[in-house]
Short mmCIF file of C-alpha atoms and ligand atoms in Angstrom, two decimals:
data_model
loop_
_atom_site.label_atom_id
_atom_site.label_comp_id
_atom_site.label_asym_id
_atom_site.label_seq_id
_atom_site.Cartn_x
_atom_site.Cartn_y
_atom_site.Cartn_z
CA MET A 760 5.40 120.31 145.19
CA ARG A 761 3.72 122.93 147.61
CA LEU A 762 6.22 124.99 149.36
CA ARG A 763 5.93 126.87 152.45
CA ALA A 764 8.35 129.50 153.64
CA ALA A 765 8.98 130.13 157.14
CA LEU A 766 9.47 133.88 157.44
CA PRO A 767 10.57 135.60 160.45
CA LEU A 768 8.32 138.10 162.13
CA VAL A 769 8.75 141.77 161.17
CA GLY A 770 10.48 142.66 164.60
CA ALA A 771 13.09 139.93 164.34
CA LEU A 772 14.27 140.94 160.90
CA ALA A 773 17.72 142.43 160.55
CA CYS A 774 16.48 144.77 157.71
CA GLU A 775 16.32 148.35 158.77
CA PRO A 776 12.72 149.63 158.24
CA SER A 777 12.86 152.46 155.71
CA SER A 778 10.82 155.50 154.98
CA LYS A 779 7.50 155.25 153.10
CA VAL A 780 7.40 155.95 149.53
CA ASP A 781 4.70 158.81 149.78
CA THR A 782 4.46 160.01 146.15
CA GLY A 783 3.69 157.84 143.14
CA SER A 784 7.30 157.99 141.87
CA PRO A 785 9.56 155.23 142.71
CA THR A 786 12.47 156.01 144.73
CA VAL A 787 15.27 153.69 145.91
CA ASP A 788 15.45 154.58 149.51
CA THR A 789 18.62 153.03 150.68
CA GLY A 790 20.42 152.00 147.59
CA PRO A 791 21.80 148.64 146.18
CA THR A 792 23.33 147.66 149.45
CA HIS A 793 20.29 147.53 151.37
CA PRO A 794 20.19 144.16 153.17
CA CYS A 795 16.89 143.28 151.81
CA LEU A 796 18.10 143.70 148.08
CA GLU A 797 20.31 140.80 148.29
CA ALA A 798 19.47 137.19 146.91
CA GLY A 799 17.78 135.01 149.51
CA ALA A 800 17.51 138.04 151.89
CA ASP A 801 15.22 137.21 154.83
CA CYS A 802 13.01 140.20 154.56
CA THR A 803 9.32 140.47 154.10
CA LEU A 804 7.80 141.26 150.99
CA ALA A 805 6.81 144.88 152.31
CA GLU A 806 10.56 145.53 153.56
CA THR A 807 11.78 144.51 150.20
CA ALA A 808 9.39 146.43 148.24
CA ARG A 809 10.21 149.60 150.35
CA ALA A 810 13.79 148.97 149.73
CA ARG A 811 13.25 148.63 146.16
CA GLY A 812 10.89 151.75 145.90
CA VAL A 813 7.97 149.84 144.71
CA HIS A 814 4.64 149.29 146.49
CA ALA A 815 3.52 145.83 147.57
CA GLY A 816 -0.25 146.05 147.93
CA ALA A 817 -3.29 143.84 148.96
CA ALA A 818 -6.98 144.48 148.56
CA VAL A 819 -8.72 144.32 151.80
CA PRO A 820 -12.18 142.61 151.89
CA ASN A 821 -14.80 143.89 154.41
CA GLY A 822 -14.98 142.42 157.83
CA VAL A 823 -11.51 141.14 157.63
CA ASP A 824 -10.31 139.29 160.84
CA GLU A 825 -7.45 140.35 163.09
CA ASP A 826 -4.96 137.74 161.88
CA ARG A 827 -5.61 138.95 158.32
CA GLN A 828 -5.21 142.62 159.52
CA GLN A 829 -1.74 141.56 160.98
CA ALA A 830 -0.85 139.71 157.89
CA VAL A 831 -1.33 142.86 155.85
CA LEU A 832 0.90 144.95 158.12
CA THR A 833 3.46 142.15 158.06
CA HIS A 834 3.64 141.50 154.34
CA PHE A 835 2.35 144.56 152.34
CA ASP A 836 2.76 148.29 152.59
CA SER A 837 -0.05 149.50 150.48
CA VAL A 838 -3.77 148.69 150.56
CA THR A 839 -6.86 149.07 148.61
CA ALA A 840 -10.42 148.33 149.78
CA GLU A 841 -11.95 145.60 147.77
CA ASN A 842 -15.39 147.04 148.09
CA ALA A 843 -15.61 149.48 151.06
CA MET A 844 -14.72 152.79 149.25
CA LYS A 845 -16.69 152.25 146.04
CA TRP A 846 -19.38 154.86 145.32
CA GLY A 847 -22.18 152.18 145.47
CA ALA A 848 -20.67 150.59 148.70
CA ILE A 849 -20.85 154.20 150.37
CA CYS A 850 -24.27 155.26 148.60
CA PRO A 851 -26.22 152.32 147.45
CA THR A 852 -28.67 155.01 146.35
CA HIS A 853 -27.49 158.35 145.67
CA ASP A 854 -28.87 160.08 148.63
CA ALA A 855 -28.52 157.38 151.22
CA CYS A 856 -24.81 157.55 151.89
CA ASP A 857 -23.01 156.09 154.73
CA PHE A 858 -19.29 156.38 154.96
CA GLU A 859 -18.90 154.26 158.23
CA ARG A 860 -17.02 151.32 156.58
CA ALA A 861 -14.83 153.47 154.40
CA ASP A 862 -14.07 155.68 157.26
CA ALA A 863 -13.01 152.71 159.42
CA PHE A 864 -10.71 151.31 156.68
CA VAL A 865 -9.06 154.56 155.95
CA ASP A 866 -8.71 155.25 159.70
CA TRP A 867 -7.01 151.63 160.30
CA ALA A 868 -4.62 151.82 157.15
CA HIS A 869 -3.52 155.35 157.81
CA SER A 870 -2.81 154.87 161.36
CA ALA A 871 -0.84 151.71 160.32
CA GLY A 872 1.25 153.63 158.05
CA LEU A 873 -0.02 151.87 155.00
CA ARG A 874 -0.21 153.64 151.54
CA ILE A 875 -3.84 153.80 150.50
CA ARG A 876 -5.15 153.40 146.90
CA GLY A 877 -8.74 154.86 146.74
CA HIS A 878 -11.00 152.56 144.76
CA ALA A 879 -13.09 153.46 142.66
CA LEU A 880 -14.77 156.89 142.19
CA VAL A 881 -16.61 156.25 138.88
CA TRP A 882 -17.40 152.83 137.75
CA GLY A 883 -19.98 151.71 135.34
CA GLN A 884 -20.52 148.16 136.39
CA SER A 885 -22.18 146.76 139.37
CA PRO A 886 -25.19 149.13 140.22
CA GLY A 887 -25.52 149.34 143.90
CA HIS A 888 -22.15 148.25 144.63
CA GLY A 889 -19.97 149.96 141.95
CA HIS A 890 -22.26 153.02 141.68
CA PRO A 891 -25.60 153.99 143.31
CA GLY A 892 -28.45 151.76 142.00
CA ASP A 893 -30.65 154.65 140.98
CA LEU A 894 -28.49 156.50 138.59
CA ASP A 895 -29.94 154.99 135.69
CA GLU A 896 -33.43 156.03 136.88
CA LEU A 897 -32.45 159.42 137.90
CA THR A 898 -30.72 160.33 134.49
CA ALA A 899 -33.59 158.67 132.47
CA GLU A 900 -36.19 160.87 134.15
CA ALA A 901 -34.07 164.14 133.70
CA ASP A 902 -34.68 166.61 130.90
CA ASP A 903 -31.02 167.26 130.89
CA PRO A 904 -29.16 164.01 131.90
CA GLU A 905 -25.72 165.62 131.25
CA THR A 906 -26.14 168.41 133.79
CA VAL A 907 -27.79 165.96 136.28
CA MET A 908 -25.03 163.29 135.99
CA ALA A 909 -22.14 165.92 136.15
CA SER A 910 -23.52 167.33 139.30
CA LEU A 911 -24.21 163.81 140.96
CA ILE A 912 -20.31 163.01 140.08
CA THR A 913 -19.19 166.20 141.41
CA GLU A 914 -20.97 165.90 144.67
CA HIS A 915 -19.84 162.23 145.32
CA ILE A 916 -16.19 163.12 144.39
CA GLN A 917 -16.27 166.56 146.37
CA ALA A 918 -17.57 164.53 149.43
CA THR A 919 -15.23 161.56 149.19
CA VAL A 920 -11.84 162.85 148.08
CA ALA A 921 -11.98 165.80 150.27
CA ARG A 922 -13.04 163.52 153.33
CA TYR A 923 -9.83 161.51 152.87
CA ALA A 924 -7.36 164.15 151.34
CA GLY A 925 -3.90 163.80 152.84
CA ARG A 926 -4.74 159.95 153.73
CA VAL A 927 -5.57 158.43 150.40
CA GLU A 928 -2.35 158.87 148.19
CA SER A 929 -4.07 157.83 144.80
CA TRP A 930 -7.66 157.20 143.48
CA ASP A 931 -8.81 155.07 140.72
CA VAL A 932 -11.05 158.05 139.61
CA ILE A 933 -12.50 156.08 136.84
CA ASN A 934 -12.65 152.19 136.72
CA GLU A 935 -13.01 150.32 133.56
CA PRO A 936 -13.88 153.08 131.10
CA LEU A 937 -13.76 150.54 128.29
CA SER A 938 -16.28 148.01 127.41
CA PRO A 939 -15.90 144.73 129.58
CA GLY A 940 -16.88 142.51 126.42
CA GLY A 941 -15.37 144.59 123.90
CA SER A 942 -12.72 147.29 123.18
CA GLY A 943 -14.68 150.52 122.71
CA MET A 944 -16.06 152.85 125.33
CA ASP A 945 -18.35 151.07 127.97
CA GLU A 946 -21.77 152.44 127.30
CA SER A 947 -22.21 152.88 131.00
CA VAL A 948 -24.85 155.05 132.67
CA PHE A 949 -22.02 157.68 132.82
CA PHE A 950 -21.15 157.51 129.20
CA GLU A 951 -24.86 157.47 128.21
CA ALA A 952 -25.38 160.63 129.96
CA MET A 953 -22.15 162.70 129.30
CA GLY A 954 -20.33 160.82 126.55
CA SER A 955 -16.58 160.41 127.27
CA GLU A 956 -16.75 163.92 128.97
CA TYR A 957 -17.69 162.19 132.25
CA ILE A 958 -13.83 161.20 132.41
CA ASN A 959 -12.56 164.70 132.29
CA HIS A 960 -15.22 165.86 134.54
CA ALA A 961 -14.39 163.38 137.22
CA LEU A 962 -10.71 163.93 137.09
CA GLU A 963 -11.32 167.87 137.39
CA ALA A 964 -13.44 167.28 140.18
CA ALA A 965 -11.05 164.87 142.14
CA HIS A 966 -8.19 167.38 141.47
CA ALA A 967 -10.25 170.08 142.98
CA ALA A 968 -11.13 168.21 145.93
CA ASP A 969 -7.45 167.01 146.67
CA PRO A 970 -4.86 168.72 144.49
CA ASP A 971 -2.17 166.52 145.91
CA ALA A 972 -3.77 163.09 145.13
CA ARG A 973 -2.40 161.17 142.42
CA LEU A 974 -5.34 160.45 140.11
CA PHE A 975 -5.60 157.18 138.25
CA ILE A 976 -7.56 155.32 135.29
CA ASN A 977 -7.87 151.71 136.20
CA GLU A 978 -8.56 148.99 133.25
CA TYR A 979 -8.32 145.49 132.64
CA VAL A 980 -7.48 143.62 129.57
CA VAL A 981 -8.67 140.02 129.34
CA SER A 982 -5.83 138.23 127.63
CA ASP A 983 -4.18 140.20 124.72
CA TYR A 984 -2.16 142.82 126.37
CA GLY A 985 -1.09 144.30 122.88
CA GLY A 986 -4.44 144.11 121.47
CA GLU A 987 -7.14 146.43 120.46
CA LYS A 988 -8.49 147.08 123.85
CA ALA A 989 -5.06 147.70 125.39
CA GLN A 990 -4.09 150.08 122.43
CA ASN A 991 -7.59 151.84 122.89
CA PHE A 992 -6.58 152.28 126.57
CA VAL A 993 -3.27 154.06 125.79
CA ALA A 994 -5.03 156.22 123.16
CA LEU A 995 -7.49 157.18 125.71
CA LEU A 996 -4.71 158.26 128.15
CA GLU A 997 -3.03 159.99 125.50
CA GLU A 998 -6.06 161.91 124.54
CA LEU A 999 -6.97 162.89 128.16
CA LEU A 1000 -3.35 164.20 128.72
CA ALA A 1001 -3.55 166.11 125.41
CA GLN A 1002 -6.84 167.93 126.70
CA GLY A 1003 -4.98 168.72 129.89
CA ALA A 1004 -6.90 166.56 132.12
CA PRO A 1005 -5.19 165.98 135.78
CA LEU A 1006 -4.13 162.53 135.17
CA HIS A 1007 -1.23 160.96 136.92
CA GLY A 1008 -1.42 157.31 136.28
CA ALA A 1009 -2.77 154.29 134.96
CA GLY A 1010 -3.70 151.05 136.68
CA ILE A 1011 -3.61 147.59 134.64
CA GLN A 1012 -5.83 145.34 136.90
CA ALA A 1013 -4.09 142.15 135.82
CA HIS A 1014 -6.72 139.74 136.77
CA LEU A 1015 -5.74 136.64 134.57
CA TYR A 1016 -8.47 134.54 133.49
CA VAL A 1017 -7.49 133.04 129.97
CA GLU A 1018 -3.75 132.77 129.96
CA VAL A 1019 -0.45 134.41 131.26
CA PRO A 1020 0.37 137.48 129.29
CA ASP A 1021 3.35 137.30 126.98
CA PRO A 1022 6.06 139.19 129.07
CA ASP A 1023 7.27 141.45 126.31
CA VAL A 1024 3.82 142.22 125.31
CA LEU A 1025 2.93 143.29 128.89
CA GLY A 1026 6.15 145.05 129.19
CA ALA A 1027 5.49 147.08 126.09
CA LEU A 1028 2.08 148.23 127.23
CA ILE A 1029 3.54 149.34 130.68
CA HIS A 1030 6.28 151.17 128.76
CA ASP A 1031 3.87 152.75 126.24
CA ILE A 1032 1.94 154.20 129.39
CA ALA A 1033 4.98 155.28 131.11
CA ALA A 1034 6.14 156.98 127.90
CA LEU A 1035 3.10 159.21 128.14
CA GLY A 1036 4.67 160.60 131.45
CA LEU A 1037 2.18 158.58 133.64
CA ASP A 1038 2.93 156.39 136.43
CA VAL A 1039 1.60 152.68 136.15
CA GLU A 1040 0.69 150.18 138.70
CA LEU A 1041 -0.61 146.41 138.49
CA THR A 1042 -3.65 147.11 140.61
CA GLU A 1043 -5.64 143.89 141.03
CA ILE A 1044 -3.43 140.83 140.48
CA ASP A 1045 -4.96 137.48 140.77
CA MET A 1046 -5.29 134.32 138.45
CA ALA A 1047 -8.06 132.00 137.96
CA ARG A 1048 -7.21 128.41 137.55
CA THR A 1049 -8.50 128.69 134.04
CA ALA A 1050 -5.44 130.85 133.06
CA LEU A 1051 -3.12 128.22 134.18
CA LEU A 1052 -4.73 125.09 132.79
CA GLU A 1053 -2.01 124.71 130.14
CA GLN A 1054 0.65 124.44 132.77
CA THR A 1055 -1.26 122.29 135.34
CA ASN A 1056 -2.55 120.06 132.62
CA ALA A 1057 0.94 119.47 131.68
CA GLY A 1058 1.70 118.29 135.12
CA MET A 1059 2.90 121.45 136.77
CA GLU A 1060 1.85 122.16 140.31
CA LEU A 1061 -0.62 124.87 140.52
CA PHE A 1062 1.50 127.06 143.26
CA ASP A 1063 4.67 126.72 140.87
CA ALA A 1064 2.64 127.69 137.94
CA GLN A 1065 1.28 130.72 139.89
CA ALA A 1066 4.88 131.59 140.77
CA GLU A 1067 5.90 131.78 137.30
CA ALA A 1068 2.99 133.89 136.45
CA TYR A 1069 3.38 136.32 139.27
CA GLY A 1070 6.94 136.46 138.27
CA VAL A 1071 6.08 137.60 134.63
CA LEU A 1072 3.75 140.46 136.12
CA ALA A 1073 6.54 141.40 138.71
CA GLU A 1074 9.36 141.36 136.00
CA ALA A 1075 7.33 143.42 133.57
CA CYS A 1076 6.70 146.10 136.20
CA LEU A 1077 10.17 146.17 137.63
CA ALA A 1078 11.54 146.72 134.15
CA GLU A 1079 9.71 150.16 133.82
CA PRO A 1080 10.96 152.80 136.64
CA ARG A 1081 7.38 154.47 136.35
CA CYS A 1082 5.80 151.16 137.43
CA THR A 1083 5.22 152.08 141.06
CA GLY A 1084 3.25 149.13 142.51
CA LEU A 1085 2.05 145.67 142.27
CA THR A 1086 -1.29 144.97 144.26
CA THR A 1087 -3.01 141.50 144.55
CA TRP A 1088 -6.77 141.52 144.61
CA GLY A 1089 -7.01 140.04 148.30
CA ILE A 1090 -4.92 139.05 151.20
CA ASP A 1091 -4.69 135.27 150.96
CA ASP A 1092 -6.33 132.20 149.54
CA SER A 1093 -9.10 132.12 152.08
CA HIS A 1094 -11.00 134.82 150.16
CA SER A 1095 -11.06 135.47 146.59
CA TRP A 1096 -13.96 136.94 144.48
CA LEU A 1097 -13.04 134.41 141.72
CA ASP A 1098 -14.36 131.75 144.22
CA SER A 1099 -17.90 133.16 144.09
CA THR A 1100 -18.01 134.49 140.53
CA ALA A 1101 -19.11 132.33 137.48
CA PRO A 1102 -17.52 130.82 135.60
CA TYR A 1103 -14.46 130.75 137.87
CA ASP A 1104 -16.39 129.42 140.94
CA ALA A 1105 -16.45 126.02 138.93
CA LEU A 1106 -12.88 125.42 139.90
CA ALA A 1107 -12.91 126.95 143.35
CA PRO A 1108 -10.69 127.15 145.29
CA ASN A 1109 -8.73 129.23 142.74
CA ALA A 1110 -6.17 129.80 145.52
CA PRO A 1111 -4.90 132.94 143.49
CA LEU A 1112 -2.84 134.89 145.99
CA LEU A 1113 0.53 135.28 147.43
CA LEU A 1114 -0.27 133.95 151.01
CA ASP A 1115 -2.27 130.58 151.42
CA GLU A 1116 -5.28 130.36 153.48
CA HIS A 1117 -3.11 129.84 156.76
CA LEU A 1118 -1.39 133.19 155.86
CA GLU A 1119 1.88 131.39 154.96
CA PRO A 1120 3.84 132.64 151.95
CA LYS A 1121 3.44 130.77 149.01
CA PRO A 1122 5.96 130.15 146.18
CA ALA A 1123 4.61 133.13 144.31
CA TYR A 1124 5.43 135.22 147.37
CA LEU A 1125 9.07 134.14 147.18
CA ALA A 1126 9.21 134.67 143.39
CA VAL A 1127 8.01 138.26 143.75
CA ARG A 1128 10.17 138.98 146.69
CA GLU A 1129 13.26 137.70 145.02
CA LEU A 1130 12.55 139.63 141.71
CA LEU A 1131 12.18 142.77 144.10
CA ALA A 1132 15.42 141.88 145.86
CA VAL A 1133 17.66 141.14 142.88
CA GLY A 1134 15.67 141.28 139.49
CA ALA A 1135 15.62 138.54 136.96
CA GLN A 1136 18.72 136.36 137.07
O1 G3I B 823 -22.63 143.82 150.67
C1 G3I B 823 -23.52 142.98 150.17
C2 G3I B 823 -24.19 142.19 151.40
O2 G3I B 823 -24.95 143.26 152.05
C3 G3I B 823 -24.93 141.11 150.74
O3 G3I B 823 -25.33 140.45 151.66
C4 G3I B 823 -24.12 140.23 149.97
C5 G3I B 823 -24.95 139.02 149.33
O4 G3I B 823 -24.56 138.79 148.00
O5 G3I B 823 -23.46 141.06 148.94
C6 G3I B 823 -22.59 141.98 149.48
O6 G3I B 823 -22.09 142.72 148.24
C7 G3I B 823 -21.27 141.97 147.63
C8 G3I B 823 -20.07 142.89 147.58
O7 G3I B 823 -19.06 142.39 146.71
C9 G3I B 823 -19.44 142.79 148.87
O8 G3I B 823 -19.18 141.64 149.35
C10 G3I B 823 -21.90 142.01 145.93
O9 G3I B 823 -22.91 141.28 145.94
C11 G3I B 823 -20.71 141.55 145.01
O10 G3I B 823 -21.20 141.90 143.71
C12 G3I B 823 -19.58 142.50 145.30
O11 G3I B 823 -18.56 141.95 144.34
C13 G3I B 823 -17.55 142.70 144.25
C14 G3I B 823 -17.19 143.26 142.78
O12 G3I B 823 -16.13 144.01 142.56
C15 G3I B 823 -18.51 144.24 142.53
O13 G3I B 823 -18.41 145.29 143.25
C16 G3I B 823 -16.25 141.76 144.49
O14 G3I B 823 -16.15 141.59 145.86
C17 G3I B 823 -14.86 142.65 144.20
O15 G3I B 823 -13.79 141.96 144.26
C18 G3I B 823 -14.88 143.17 142.69
O16 G3I B 823 -13.97 143.80 142.54
C19 G3I B 823 -13.73 144.16 141.02
C20 G3I B 823 -13.03 145.55 141.16
O17 G3I B 823 -13.65 146.48 141.93
C21 G3I B 823 -12.82 145.96 139.81
N1 G3I B 823 -12.20 145.16 138.88
C22 G3I B 823 -12.71 143.86 138.80
C23 G3I B 823 -12.86 143.40 140.18
C24 G3I B 823 -13.17 141.91 140.18
O18 G3I B 823 -14.62 141.84 139.65
#
């Protein structure tokens, strides 16, 4: 059965607005007696998350309408630009950069008091969107590709991170360093030119441009959160820290395509990263219908299966004090990258988010809010 929750508007809530969490470290701001931290409390997700000291975020697509902007302000306390701040979105080619969309996003989010996760400075996928489309050509033609790439990275990061210093709290400095189809290093244009040194180089450049920014590496695991790719991710983080890299956190994207992760396995991955002294965030949560086929084929309603899956993710994060945020990859079910990307478009609409296409909270929203309020019962 599809549930709808009628939540009161922010202004009508009894819950006191609480101060923003402005570092990556979780802080419970008003203690266990906060009115939002009670079973069935009539608070928004944002208010409950603030009371718990964990960020509840949404990725915001380009050109989002006013109703959706308002929904973000009501339900979330943190935002990521789905595309506008990627290197290739700003600079489709390396020398043709336009910060207009990224500026507009940061101006809006910052003036609204939202925490901003910057995404993403260096990403080997999606030439022309993830990174400038001419990087391949530039480095292939260079006598010394390593030096050329190092200075392209420095120039981009210096310009971008310094521009938003004091407004963007954390950056996905490196997105998806590991191979999309495997578990070793992704042999991207960056890796080809510089080997894995491009990661240290980018982290150093970001730290120099804004010493206060929290610097993350963001990665995804397709299904086995305890498998080789996950282990290689932890090993990479450990190695970077041993080398003294300015690294503060790791993002686990949590796009679910195949199945819902085993709670213990996901919990162990989050714990292993936190044990390195890093913050952890689930940075890009959504789920294709393909991940829930077992449940829906067995007769479970899609939205109820999603509520359970979101619950697994939220519980794993909440069990680890250094897990500082949960971000969904989109605002509401009217727009998801899954619906325009093969093979997930075949089952569109995937309807994978916490708000339905009418911006009403779904069962998954209520499940996450309840876990934030009182934990697993
Ligand atoms: O901006 C152009 C527009 O000018 C053009 O008319 C239109 C026609 O196709 O394309 C527009 O660009 C698209 C862009 O999204 C903005 O809408 C690209 O084709 C499309 O490839 C791009 O897809 C994005 C993808 O990253 C690649 O950058 C998705 O929206 C975005 O959800 C996805 O997000 C990634 C994360 O950054 C990293 N983790 C995985 C996640 C899902 O793939």
